[in-house]
C-alpha positions as YAML, in Angstrom:
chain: A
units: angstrom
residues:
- id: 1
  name: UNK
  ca: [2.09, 47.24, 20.62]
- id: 2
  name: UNK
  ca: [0.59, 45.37, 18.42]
- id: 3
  name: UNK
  ca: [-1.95, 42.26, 18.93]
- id: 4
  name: UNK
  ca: [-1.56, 40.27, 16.02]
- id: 5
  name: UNK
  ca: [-0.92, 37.12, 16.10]
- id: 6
  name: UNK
  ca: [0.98, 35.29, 13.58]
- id: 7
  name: UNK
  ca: [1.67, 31.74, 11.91]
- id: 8
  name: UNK
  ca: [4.47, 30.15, 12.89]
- id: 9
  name: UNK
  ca: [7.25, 30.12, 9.75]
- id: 10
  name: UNK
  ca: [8.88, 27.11, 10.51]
- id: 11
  name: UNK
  ca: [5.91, 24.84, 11.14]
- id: 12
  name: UNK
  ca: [5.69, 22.16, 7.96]
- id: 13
  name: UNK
  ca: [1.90, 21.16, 8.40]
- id: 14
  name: UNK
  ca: [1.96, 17.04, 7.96]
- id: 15
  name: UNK
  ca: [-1.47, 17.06, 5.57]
- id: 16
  name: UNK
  ca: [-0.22, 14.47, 2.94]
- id: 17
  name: UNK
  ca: [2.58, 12.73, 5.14]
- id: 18
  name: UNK
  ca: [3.08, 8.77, 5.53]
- id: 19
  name: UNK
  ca: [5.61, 7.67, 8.22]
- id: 20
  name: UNK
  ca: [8.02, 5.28, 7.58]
- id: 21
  name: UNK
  ca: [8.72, 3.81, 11.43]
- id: 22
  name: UNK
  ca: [11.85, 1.88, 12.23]
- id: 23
  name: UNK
  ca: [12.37, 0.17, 15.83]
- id: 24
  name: UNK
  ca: [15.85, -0.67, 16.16]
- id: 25
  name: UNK
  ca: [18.19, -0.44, 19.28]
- id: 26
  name: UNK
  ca: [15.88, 0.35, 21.77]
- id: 27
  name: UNK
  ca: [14.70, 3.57, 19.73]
- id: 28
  name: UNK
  ca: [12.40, 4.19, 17.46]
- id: 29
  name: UNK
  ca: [13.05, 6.07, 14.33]
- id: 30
  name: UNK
  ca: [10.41, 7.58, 12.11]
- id: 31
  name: UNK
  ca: [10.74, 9.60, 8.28]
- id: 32
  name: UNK
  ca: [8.13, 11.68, 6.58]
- id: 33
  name: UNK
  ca: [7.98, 10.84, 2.86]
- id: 34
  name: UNK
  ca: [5.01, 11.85, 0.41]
- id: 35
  name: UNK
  ca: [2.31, 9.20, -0.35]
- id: 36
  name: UNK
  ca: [2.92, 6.39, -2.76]
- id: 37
  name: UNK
  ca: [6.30, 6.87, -2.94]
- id: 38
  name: UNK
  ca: [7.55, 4.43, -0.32]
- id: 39
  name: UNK
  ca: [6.15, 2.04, -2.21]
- id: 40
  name: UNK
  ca: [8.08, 3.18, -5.20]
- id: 41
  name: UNK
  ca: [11.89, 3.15, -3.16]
- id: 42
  name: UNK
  ca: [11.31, -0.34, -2.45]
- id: 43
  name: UNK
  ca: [10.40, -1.10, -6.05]
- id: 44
  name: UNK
  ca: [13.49, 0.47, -7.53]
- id: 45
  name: UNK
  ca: [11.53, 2.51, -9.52]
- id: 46
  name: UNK
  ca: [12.41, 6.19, -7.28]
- id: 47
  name: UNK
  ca: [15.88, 6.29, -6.17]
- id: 48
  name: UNK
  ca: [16.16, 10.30, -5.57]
- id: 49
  name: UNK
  ca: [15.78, 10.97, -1.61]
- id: 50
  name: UNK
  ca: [14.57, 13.84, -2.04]
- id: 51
  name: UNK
  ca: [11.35, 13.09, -4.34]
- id: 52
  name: UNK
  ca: [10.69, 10.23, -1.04]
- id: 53
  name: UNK
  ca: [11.26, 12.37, 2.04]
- id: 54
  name: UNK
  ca: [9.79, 15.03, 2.74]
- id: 55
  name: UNK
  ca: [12.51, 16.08, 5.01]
- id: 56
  name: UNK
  ca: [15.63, 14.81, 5.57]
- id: 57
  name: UNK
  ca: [15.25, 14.73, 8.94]
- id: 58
  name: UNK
  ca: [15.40, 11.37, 11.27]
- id: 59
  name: UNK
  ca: [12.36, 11.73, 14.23]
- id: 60
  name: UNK
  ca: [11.88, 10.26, 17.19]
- id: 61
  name: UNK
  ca: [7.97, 11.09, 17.08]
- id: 62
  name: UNK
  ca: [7.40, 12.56, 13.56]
- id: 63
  name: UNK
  ca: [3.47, 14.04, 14.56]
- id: 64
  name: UNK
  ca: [5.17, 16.05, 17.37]
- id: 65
  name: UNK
  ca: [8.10, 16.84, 15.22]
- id: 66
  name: UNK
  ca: [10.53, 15.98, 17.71]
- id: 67
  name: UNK
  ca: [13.99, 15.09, 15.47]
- id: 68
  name: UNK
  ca: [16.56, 12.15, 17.03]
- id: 69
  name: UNK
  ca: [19.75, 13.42, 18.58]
- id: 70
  name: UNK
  ca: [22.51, 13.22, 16.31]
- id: 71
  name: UNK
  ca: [24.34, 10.62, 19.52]
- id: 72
  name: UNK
  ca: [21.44, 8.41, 18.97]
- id: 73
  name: UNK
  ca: [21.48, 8.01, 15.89]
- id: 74
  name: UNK
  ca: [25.73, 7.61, 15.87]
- id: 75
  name: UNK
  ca: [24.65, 4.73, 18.75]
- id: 76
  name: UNK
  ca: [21.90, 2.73, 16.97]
- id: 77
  name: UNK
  ca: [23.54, 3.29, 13.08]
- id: 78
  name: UNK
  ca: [27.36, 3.81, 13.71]
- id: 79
  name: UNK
  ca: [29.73, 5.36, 11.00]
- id: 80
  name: UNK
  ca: [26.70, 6.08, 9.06]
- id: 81
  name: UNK
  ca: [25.23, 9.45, 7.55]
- id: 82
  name: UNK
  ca: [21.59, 11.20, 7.85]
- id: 83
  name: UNK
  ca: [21.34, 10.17, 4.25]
- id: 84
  name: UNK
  ca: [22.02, 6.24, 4.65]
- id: 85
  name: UNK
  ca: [20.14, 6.13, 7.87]
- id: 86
  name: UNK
  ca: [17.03, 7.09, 6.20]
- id: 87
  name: UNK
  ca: [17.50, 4.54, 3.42]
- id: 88
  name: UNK
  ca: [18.16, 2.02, 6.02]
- id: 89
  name: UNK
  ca: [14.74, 3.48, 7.40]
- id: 90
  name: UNK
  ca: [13.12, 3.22, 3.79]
- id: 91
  name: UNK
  ca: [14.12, 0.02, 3.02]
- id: 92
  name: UNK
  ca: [13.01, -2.44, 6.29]
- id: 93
  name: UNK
  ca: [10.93, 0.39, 8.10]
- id: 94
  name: UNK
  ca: [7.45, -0.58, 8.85]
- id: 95
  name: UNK
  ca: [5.01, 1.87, 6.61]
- id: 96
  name: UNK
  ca: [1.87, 3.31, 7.87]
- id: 97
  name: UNK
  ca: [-0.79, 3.24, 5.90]
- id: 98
  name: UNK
  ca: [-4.04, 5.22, 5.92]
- id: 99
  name: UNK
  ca: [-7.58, 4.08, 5.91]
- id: 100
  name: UNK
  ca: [-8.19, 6.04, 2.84]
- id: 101
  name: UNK
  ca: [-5.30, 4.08, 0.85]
- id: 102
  name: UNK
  ca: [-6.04, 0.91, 2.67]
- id: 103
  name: UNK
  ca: [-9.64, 0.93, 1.02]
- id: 104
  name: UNK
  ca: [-8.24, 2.01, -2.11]
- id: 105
  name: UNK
  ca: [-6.11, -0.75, -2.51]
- id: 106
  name: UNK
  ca: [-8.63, -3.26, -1.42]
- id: 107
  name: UNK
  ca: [-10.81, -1.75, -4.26]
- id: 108
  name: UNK
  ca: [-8.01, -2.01, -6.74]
- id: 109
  name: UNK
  ca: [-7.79, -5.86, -5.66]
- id: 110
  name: UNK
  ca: [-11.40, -6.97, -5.97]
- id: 111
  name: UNK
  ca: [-11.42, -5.26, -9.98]
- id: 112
  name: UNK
  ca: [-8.22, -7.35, -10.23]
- id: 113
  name: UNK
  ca: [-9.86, -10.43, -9.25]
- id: 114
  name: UNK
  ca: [-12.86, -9.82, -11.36]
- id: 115
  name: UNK
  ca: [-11.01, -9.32, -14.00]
- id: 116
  name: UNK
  ca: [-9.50, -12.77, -13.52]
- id: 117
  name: UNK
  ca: [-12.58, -14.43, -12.80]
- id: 118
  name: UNK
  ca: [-14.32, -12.67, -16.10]
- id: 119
  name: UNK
  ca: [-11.84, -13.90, -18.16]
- id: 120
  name: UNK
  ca: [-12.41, -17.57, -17.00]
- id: 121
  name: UNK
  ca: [-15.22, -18.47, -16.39]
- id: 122
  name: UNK
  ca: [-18.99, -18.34, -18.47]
- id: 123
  name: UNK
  ca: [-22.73, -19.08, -17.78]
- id: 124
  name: UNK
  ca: [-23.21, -22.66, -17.36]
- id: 125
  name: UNK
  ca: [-26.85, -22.00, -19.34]
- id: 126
  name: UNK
  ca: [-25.88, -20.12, -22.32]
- id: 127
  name: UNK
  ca: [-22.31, -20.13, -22.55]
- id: 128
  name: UNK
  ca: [-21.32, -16.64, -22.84]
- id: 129
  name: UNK
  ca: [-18.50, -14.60, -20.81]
- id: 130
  name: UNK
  ca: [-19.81, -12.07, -18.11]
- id: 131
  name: UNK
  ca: [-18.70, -8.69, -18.05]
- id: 132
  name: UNK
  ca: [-15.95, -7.82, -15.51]
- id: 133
  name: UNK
  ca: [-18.34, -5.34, -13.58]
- id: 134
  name: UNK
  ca: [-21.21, -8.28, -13.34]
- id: 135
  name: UNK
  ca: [-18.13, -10.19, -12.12]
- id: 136
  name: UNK
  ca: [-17.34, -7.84, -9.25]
- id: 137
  name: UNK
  ca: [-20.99, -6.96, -8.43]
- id: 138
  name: UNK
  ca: [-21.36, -10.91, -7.50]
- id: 139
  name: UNK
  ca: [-18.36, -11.07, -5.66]
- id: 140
  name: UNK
  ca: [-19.30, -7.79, -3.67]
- id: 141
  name: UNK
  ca: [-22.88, -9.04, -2.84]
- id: 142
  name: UNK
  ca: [-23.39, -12.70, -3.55]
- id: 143
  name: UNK
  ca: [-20.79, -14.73, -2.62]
- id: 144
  name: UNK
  ca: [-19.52, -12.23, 0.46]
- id: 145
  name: UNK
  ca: [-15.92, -12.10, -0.90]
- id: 146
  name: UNK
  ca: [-13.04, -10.24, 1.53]
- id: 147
  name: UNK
  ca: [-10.14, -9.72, -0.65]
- id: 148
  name: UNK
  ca: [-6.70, -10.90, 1.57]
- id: 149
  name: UNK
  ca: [-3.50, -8.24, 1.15]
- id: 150
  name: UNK
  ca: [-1.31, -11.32, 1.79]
- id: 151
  name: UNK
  ca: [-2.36, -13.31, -1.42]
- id: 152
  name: UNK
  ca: [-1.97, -12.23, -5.08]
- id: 153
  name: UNK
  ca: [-5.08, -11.71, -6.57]
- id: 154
  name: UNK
  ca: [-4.82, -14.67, -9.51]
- id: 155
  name: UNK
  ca: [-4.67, -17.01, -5.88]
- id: 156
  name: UNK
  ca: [-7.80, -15.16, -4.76]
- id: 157
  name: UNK
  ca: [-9.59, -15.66, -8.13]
- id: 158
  name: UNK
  ca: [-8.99, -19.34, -8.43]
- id: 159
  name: UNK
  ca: [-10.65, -19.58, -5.26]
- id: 160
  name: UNK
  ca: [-13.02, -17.36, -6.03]
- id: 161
  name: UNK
  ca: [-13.79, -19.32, -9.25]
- id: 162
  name: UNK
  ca: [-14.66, -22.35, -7.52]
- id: 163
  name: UNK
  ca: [-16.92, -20.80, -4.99]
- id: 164
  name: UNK
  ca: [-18.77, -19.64, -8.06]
- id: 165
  name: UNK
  ca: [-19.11, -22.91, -9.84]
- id: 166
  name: UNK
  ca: [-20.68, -24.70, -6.72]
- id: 167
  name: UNK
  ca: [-22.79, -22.17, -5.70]
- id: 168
  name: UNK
  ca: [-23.93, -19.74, -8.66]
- id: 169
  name: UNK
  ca: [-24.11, -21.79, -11.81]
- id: 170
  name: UNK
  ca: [-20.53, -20.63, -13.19]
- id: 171
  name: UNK
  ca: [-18.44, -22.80, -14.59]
- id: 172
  name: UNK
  ca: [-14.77, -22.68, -16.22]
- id: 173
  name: UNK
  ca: [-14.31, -21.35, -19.74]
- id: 174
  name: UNK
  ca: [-13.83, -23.60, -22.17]
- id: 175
  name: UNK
  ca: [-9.78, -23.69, -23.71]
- id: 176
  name: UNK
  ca: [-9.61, -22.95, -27.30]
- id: 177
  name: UNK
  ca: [-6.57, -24.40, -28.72]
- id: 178
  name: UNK
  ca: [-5.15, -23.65, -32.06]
- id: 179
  name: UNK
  ca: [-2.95, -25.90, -33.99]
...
């Protein structure tokens, strides 16, 4: 008899996974779709279900891999299929987000707001524009910014600008209108 031990071949390993998480009815109903492309269902830009999900599967717990019953799903979402359930799930599920893509987009927002900032505001001594990566390195160290997920980032930079003009001898670009 023979001792070797094998993988198992129906085990889908949840490496690059985010879980969409829906509490509705006293349940609560979870769907594995690929990374970034939640964010691309709700856009409108990815309608295919299958490029989303990475199973079309509805879970109770999706890390244990533990599916819902097909009689709770027909009690919570009656008269509707697998398919809709998991674009009701999709569209006003709850998304859980990494650390990993948390700090990316956080990084992606302070380069948005220095961009902003460049673009506006000069050296009150000589005039000139700063680059956008001066921009950021004063936000980052000088003027302790914390870039806020709940406010667009031209919000954060008009903010921004005015902590710079009081404090570190910034001040608003001149308009140049032409006629």
């Amino acid at each position: 008899m023979s001792r070797r031990v094998g993988t198992p071949m129906n085990k889908v390993v949840l490496s690059s996974v985010n879980v969409v998480r829906l509490q509705r009815g006293g349940g609560r109903f979870e769907v594995a779709c690929y990374p970034n492309k939640v964010v691309d269902y709700r856009s409108g830009t990815e309608t295919d279900l299958d490029e989303v999900l990475q199973i079309r599967t509805v879970f109770k717990n999706v890390s244990k891999g533990v599916a819902t019953p097909k009689k709770d799903l027909a009690k919570v979402f009656p008269k509707m299929s697998v398919d809709d359930v998991c674009r009701e799930i999709l569209r006003s599920g709850q998304l859980q987000v990494s650390a990993r893509e948390r700090g990316a987009a956080s990084e992606a927002l302070i380069r948005d707001v220095a961009g902003i900032v460049a673009e506006r505001v000069v050296d009150a001594a000589t005039g000139a524009f700063l680059p956008p990566a001066s921009v950021e390195r004063l936000l980052r160290d000088e003027a302790n910014f914390a870039p806020s997920a709940t406010r667009s980032a031209k919000q954060q930079a008009l903010d921004v600008i005015k902590i710079l003009e009081r404090d570190h001898g910034l001040r608003r670009a001149p308009m140049e209108l032409r006629v």
